[in-house]
PDB file of C-alpha atoms in Angstrom:
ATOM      1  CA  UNK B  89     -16.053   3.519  -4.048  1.00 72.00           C
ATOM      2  CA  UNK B  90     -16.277   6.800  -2.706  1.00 86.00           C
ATOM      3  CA  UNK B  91     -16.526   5.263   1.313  1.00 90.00           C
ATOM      4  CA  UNK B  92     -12.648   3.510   0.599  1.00 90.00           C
ATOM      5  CA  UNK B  93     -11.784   7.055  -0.508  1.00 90.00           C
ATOM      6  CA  UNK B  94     -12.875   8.454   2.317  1.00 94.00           C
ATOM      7  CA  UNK B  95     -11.435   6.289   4.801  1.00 95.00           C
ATOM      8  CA  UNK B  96      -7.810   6.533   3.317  1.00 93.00           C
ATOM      9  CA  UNK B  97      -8.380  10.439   3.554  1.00 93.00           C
ATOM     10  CA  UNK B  98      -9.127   9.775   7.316  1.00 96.00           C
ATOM     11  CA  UNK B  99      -6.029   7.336   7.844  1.00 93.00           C
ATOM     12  CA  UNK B 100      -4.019   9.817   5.959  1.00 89.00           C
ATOM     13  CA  UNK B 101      -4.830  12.660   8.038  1.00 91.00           C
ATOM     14  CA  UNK B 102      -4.403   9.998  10.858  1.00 90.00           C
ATOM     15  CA  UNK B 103      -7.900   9.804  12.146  1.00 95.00           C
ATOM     16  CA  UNK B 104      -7.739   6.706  13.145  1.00 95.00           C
ATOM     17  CA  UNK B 105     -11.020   5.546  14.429  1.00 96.00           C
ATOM     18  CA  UNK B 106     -13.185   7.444  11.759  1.00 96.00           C
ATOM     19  CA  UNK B 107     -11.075   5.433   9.401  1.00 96.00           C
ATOM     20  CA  UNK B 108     -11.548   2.203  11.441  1.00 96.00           C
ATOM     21  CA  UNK B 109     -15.290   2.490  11.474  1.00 96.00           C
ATOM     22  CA  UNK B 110     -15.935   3.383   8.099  1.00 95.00           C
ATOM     23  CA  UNK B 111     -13.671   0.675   6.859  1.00 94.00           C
ATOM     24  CA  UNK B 112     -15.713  -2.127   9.276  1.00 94.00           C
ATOM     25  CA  UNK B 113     -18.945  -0.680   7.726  1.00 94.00           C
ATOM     26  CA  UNK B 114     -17.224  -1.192   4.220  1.00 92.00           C
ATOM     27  CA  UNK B 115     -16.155  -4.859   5.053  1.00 91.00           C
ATOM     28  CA  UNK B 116     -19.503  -6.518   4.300  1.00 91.00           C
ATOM     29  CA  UNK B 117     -20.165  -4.370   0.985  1.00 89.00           C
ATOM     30  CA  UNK B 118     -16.510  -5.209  -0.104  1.00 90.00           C
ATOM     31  CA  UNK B 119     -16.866  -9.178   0.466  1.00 87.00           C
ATOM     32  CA  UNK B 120     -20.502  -8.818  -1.766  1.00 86.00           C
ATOM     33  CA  UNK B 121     -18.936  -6.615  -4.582  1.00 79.00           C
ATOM     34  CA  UNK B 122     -18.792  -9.049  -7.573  1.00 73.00           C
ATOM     35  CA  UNK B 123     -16.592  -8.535 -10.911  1.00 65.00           C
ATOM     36  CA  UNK B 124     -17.424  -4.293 -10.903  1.00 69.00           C
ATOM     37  CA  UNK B 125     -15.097  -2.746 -12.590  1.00 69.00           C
ATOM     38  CA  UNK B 126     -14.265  -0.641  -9.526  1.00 82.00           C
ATOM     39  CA  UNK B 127     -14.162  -3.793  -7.208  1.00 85.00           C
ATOM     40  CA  UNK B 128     -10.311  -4.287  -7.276  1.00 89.00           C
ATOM     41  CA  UNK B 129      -9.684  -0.287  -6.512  1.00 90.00           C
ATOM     42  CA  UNK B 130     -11.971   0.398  -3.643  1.00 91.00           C
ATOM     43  CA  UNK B 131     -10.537  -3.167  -1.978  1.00 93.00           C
ATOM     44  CA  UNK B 132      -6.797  -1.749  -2.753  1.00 94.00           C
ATOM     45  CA  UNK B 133      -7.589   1.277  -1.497  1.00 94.00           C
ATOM     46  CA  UNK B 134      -9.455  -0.296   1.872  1.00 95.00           C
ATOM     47  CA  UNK B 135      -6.502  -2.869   1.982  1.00 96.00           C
ATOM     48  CA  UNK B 136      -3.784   0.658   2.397  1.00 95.00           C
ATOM     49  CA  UNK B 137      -6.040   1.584   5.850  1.00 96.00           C
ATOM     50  CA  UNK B 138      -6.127  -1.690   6.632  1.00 96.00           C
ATOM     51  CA  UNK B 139      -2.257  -1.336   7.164  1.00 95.00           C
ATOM     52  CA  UNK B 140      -2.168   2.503   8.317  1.00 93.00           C
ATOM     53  CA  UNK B 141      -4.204   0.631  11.391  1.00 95.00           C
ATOM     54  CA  UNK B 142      -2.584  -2.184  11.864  1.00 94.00           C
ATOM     55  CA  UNK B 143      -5.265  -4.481  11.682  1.00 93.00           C
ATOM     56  CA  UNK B 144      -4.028  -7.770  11.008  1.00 94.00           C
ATOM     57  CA  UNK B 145      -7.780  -9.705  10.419  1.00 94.00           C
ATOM     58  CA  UNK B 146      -8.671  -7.592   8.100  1.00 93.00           C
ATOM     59  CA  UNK B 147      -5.345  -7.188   6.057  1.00 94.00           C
ATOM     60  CA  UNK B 148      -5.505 -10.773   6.132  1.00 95.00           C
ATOM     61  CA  UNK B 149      -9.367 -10.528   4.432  1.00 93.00           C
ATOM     62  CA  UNK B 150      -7.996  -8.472   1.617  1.00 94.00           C
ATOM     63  CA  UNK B 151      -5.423  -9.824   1.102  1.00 95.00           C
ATOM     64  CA  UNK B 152      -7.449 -13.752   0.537  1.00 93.00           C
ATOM     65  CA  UNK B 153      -9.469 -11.085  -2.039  1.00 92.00           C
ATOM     66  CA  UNK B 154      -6.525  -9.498  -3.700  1.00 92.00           C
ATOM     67  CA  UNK B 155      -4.296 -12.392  -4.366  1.00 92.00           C
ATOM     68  CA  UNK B 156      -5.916 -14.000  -7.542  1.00 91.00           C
ATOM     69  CA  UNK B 157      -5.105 -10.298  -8.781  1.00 89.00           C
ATOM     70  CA  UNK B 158      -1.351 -10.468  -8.685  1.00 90.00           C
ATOM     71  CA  UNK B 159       0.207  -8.995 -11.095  1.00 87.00           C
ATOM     72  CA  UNK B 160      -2.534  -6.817 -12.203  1.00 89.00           C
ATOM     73  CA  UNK B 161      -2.709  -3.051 -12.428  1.00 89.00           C
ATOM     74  CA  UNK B 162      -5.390  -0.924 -10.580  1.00 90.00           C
ATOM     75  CA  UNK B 163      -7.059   2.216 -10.259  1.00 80.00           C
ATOM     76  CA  UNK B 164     -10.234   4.284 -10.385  1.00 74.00           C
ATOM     77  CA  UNK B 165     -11.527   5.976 -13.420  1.00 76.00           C
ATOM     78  CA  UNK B 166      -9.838   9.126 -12.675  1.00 78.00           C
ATOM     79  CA  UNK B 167      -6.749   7.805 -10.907  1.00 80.00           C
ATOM     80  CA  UNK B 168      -4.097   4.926 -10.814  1.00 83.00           C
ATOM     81  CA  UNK B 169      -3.181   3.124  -7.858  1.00 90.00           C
ATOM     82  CA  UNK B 170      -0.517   1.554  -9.083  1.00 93.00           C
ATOM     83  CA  UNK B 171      -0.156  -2.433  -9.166  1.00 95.00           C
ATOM     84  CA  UNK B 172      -1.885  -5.508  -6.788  1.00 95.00           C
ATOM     85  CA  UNK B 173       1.381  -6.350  -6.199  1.00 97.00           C
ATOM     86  CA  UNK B 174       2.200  -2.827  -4.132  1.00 97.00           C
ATOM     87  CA  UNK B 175      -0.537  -3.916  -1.925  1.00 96.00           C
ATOM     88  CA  UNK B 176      -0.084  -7.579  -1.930  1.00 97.00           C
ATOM     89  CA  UNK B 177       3.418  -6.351  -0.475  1.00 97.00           C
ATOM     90  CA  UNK B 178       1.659  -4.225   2.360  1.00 97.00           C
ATOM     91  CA  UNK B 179      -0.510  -6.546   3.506  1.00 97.00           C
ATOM     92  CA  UNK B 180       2.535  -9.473   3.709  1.00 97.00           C
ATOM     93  CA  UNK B 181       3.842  -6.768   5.511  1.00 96.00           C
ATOM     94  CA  UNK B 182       1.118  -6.353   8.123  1.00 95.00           C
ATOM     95  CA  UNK B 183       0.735  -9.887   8.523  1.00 95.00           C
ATOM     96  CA  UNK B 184       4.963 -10.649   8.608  1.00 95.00           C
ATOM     97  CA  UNK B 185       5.310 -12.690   5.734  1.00 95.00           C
ATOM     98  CA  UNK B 186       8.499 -11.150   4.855  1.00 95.00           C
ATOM     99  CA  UNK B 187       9.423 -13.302   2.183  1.00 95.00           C
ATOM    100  CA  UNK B 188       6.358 -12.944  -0.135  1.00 97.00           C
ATOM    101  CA  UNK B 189       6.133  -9.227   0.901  1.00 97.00           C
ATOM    102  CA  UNK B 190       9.792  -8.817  -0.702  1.00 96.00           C
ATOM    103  CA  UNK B 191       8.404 -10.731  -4.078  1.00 97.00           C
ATOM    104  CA  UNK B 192       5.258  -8.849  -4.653  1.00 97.00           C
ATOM    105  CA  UNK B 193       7.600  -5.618  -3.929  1.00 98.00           C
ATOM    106  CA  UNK B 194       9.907  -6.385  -6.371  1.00 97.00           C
ATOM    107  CA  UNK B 195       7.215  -7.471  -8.734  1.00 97.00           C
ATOM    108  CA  UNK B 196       5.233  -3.750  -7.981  1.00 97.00           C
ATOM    109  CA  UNK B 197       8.431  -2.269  -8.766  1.00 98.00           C
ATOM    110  CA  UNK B 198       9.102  -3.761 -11.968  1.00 97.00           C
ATOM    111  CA  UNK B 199       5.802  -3.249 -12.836  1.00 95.00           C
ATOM    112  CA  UNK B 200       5.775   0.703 -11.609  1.00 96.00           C
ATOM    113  CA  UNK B 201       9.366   1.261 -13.578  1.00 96.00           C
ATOM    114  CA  UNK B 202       8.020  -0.363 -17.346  1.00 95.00           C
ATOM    115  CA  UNK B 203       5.093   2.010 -17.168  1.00 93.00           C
ATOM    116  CA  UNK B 204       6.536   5.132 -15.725  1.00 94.00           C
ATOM    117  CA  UNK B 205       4.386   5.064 -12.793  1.00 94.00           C
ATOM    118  CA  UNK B 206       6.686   7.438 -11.006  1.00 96.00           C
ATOM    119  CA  UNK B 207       3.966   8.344  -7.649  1.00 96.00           C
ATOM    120  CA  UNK B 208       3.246   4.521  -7.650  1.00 96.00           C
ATOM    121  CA  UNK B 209       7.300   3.677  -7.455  1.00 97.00           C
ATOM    122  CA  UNK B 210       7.801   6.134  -4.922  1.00 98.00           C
ATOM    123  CA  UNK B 211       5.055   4.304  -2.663  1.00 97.00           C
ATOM    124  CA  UNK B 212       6.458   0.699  -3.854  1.00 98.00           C
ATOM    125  CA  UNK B 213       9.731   2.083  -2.388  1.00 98.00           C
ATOM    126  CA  UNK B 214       8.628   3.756   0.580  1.00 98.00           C
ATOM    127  CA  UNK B 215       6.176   0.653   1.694  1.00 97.00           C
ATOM    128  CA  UNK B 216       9.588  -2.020   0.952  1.00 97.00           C
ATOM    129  CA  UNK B 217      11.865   0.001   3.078  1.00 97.00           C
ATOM    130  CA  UNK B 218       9.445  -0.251   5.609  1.00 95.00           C
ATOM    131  CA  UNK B 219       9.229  -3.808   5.399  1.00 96.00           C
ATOM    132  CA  UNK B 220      12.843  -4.111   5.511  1.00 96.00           C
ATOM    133  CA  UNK B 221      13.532  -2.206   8.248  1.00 94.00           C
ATOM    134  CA  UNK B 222      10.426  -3.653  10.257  1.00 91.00           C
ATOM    135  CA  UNK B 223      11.247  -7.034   9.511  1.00 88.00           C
ATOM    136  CA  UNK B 224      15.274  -6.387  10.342  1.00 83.00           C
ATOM    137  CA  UNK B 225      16.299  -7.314   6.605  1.00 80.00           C
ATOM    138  CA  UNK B 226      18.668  -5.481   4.262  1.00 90.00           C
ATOM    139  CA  UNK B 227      18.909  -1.832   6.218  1.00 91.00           C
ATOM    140  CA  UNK B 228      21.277  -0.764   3.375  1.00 94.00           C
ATOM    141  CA  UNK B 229      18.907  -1.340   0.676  1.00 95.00           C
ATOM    142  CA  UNK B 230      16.101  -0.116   2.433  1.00 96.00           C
ATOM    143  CA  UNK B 231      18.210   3.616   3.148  1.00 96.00           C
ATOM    144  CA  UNK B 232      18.538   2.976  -0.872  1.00 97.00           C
ATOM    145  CA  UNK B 233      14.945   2.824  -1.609  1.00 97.00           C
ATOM    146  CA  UNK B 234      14.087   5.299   0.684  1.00 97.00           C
ATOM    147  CA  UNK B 235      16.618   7.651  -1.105  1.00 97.00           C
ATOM    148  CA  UNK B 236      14.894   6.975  -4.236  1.00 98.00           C
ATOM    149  CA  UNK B 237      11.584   7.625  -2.723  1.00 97.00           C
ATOM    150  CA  UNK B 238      12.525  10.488  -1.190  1.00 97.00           C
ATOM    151  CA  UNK B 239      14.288  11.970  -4.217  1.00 98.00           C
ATOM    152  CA  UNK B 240      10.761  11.089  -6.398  1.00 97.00           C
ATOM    153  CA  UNK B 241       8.409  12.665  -3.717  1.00 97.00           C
ATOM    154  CA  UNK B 242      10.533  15.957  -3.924  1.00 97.00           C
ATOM    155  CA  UNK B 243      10.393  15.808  -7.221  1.00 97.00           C
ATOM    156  CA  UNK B 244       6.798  15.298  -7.923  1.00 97.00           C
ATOM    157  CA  UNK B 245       5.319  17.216  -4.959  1.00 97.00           C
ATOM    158  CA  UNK B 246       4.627  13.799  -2.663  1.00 96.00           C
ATOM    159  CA  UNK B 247       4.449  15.369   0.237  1.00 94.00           C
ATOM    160  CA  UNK B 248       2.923  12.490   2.365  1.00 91.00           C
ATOM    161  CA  UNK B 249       5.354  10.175   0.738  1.00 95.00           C
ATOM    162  CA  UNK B 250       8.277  12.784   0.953  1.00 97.00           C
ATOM    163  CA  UNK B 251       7.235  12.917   4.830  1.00 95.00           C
ATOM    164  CA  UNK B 252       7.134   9.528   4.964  1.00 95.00           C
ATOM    165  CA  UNK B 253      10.136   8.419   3.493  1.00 97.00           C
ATOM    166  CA  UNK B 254      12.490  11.516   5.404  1.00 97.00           C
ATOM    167  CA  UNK B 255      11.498  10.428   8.687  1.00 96.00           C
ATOM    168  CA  UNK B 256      12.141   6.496   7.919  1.00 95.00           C
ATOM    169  CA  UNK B 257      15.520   7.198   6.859  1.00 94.00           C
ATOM    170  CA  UNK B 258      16.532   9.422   9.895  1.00 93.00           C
ATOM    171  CA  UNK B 259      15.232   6.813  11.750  1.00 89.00           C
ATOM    172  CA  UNK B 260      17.860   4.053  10.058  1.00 87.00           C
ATOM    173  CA  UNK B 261      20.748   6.173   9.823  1.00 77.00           C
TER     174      UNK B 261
END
């Protein structure tokens, strides 16, 4: 859906309340979607600005709609997103559920290394190392992953994710 598109771009870009609004609008047309092949994408996608805003009710929604999806990998005709479990992981994240946030992480990652999904692993790392760090877990293997990230994002021109992952690790070092 081109709407869940469009609020990412806004949460990226951090315009937060144009995000926020479009993604309340969204909420009813998400929870009617039925098996469409872009259903699982545009509710990954609206499940990512869920967590840029911090809105724990609605992480919570997608995440009830995402979890049957576990280990499942998602994306939009002309893109991947990379696997449920990467945003399974976020949303544990939002809601402080540290425990299954680390097991869908690990399970993203495995998932993002056996098919080469190098953008997707980058985010997998960056989004663990935040939940380690916010959650006051392993702060050595989160500066680990977010070397890894970092040295990915560089690589591939992430410069959200290279952003991203720079700032987190001055921050823990």
């Amino acid at each position: 859906m081109t709407r869940c598109l469009l609020a990412l771009l806004y949460s990226e870009l951090n315009r937060e309340k144009e995000a926020s609004v479009l993604l309340q609008n969204l909420l009813p047309v998400l929870r009617r979607l039925g098996l469409e092949p872009s259903r699982l994408a545009a509710i990954s996608t609206a499940a990512v600005v869920s967590c840029h805003l911090a809105d724990r009710d609605m992480a919570l929604e997608f995440h009830e709609m995402l979890g049957p999806y576990s280990q499942q990998f998602v994306g939009y005709p002309t893109m991947w997103l990379g696997s449920v479990d990467h945003f399974l992981g976020m949303l544990e994240t939002e809601l402080g559920r540290w425990d299954d946030a680390q097991r869908h992480f690990q399970a993203a990652e495995l998932t993002h290394l056996r098919m080469a999904a190098l953008p997707c692993l980058a985010q997998t790392r960056l989004q663990w190392a935040r939940m380690l760090l916010g959650s006051r877990g392993d702060a050595q293997q989160a500066r680990e992953l977010l070397r890894h990230s970092l040295a990915t994002a560089r690589e591939l021109g992430l410069l959200n994710v290279e952003r991203r992952a720079a700032a987190l690790l001055t921050e823990c070092s």
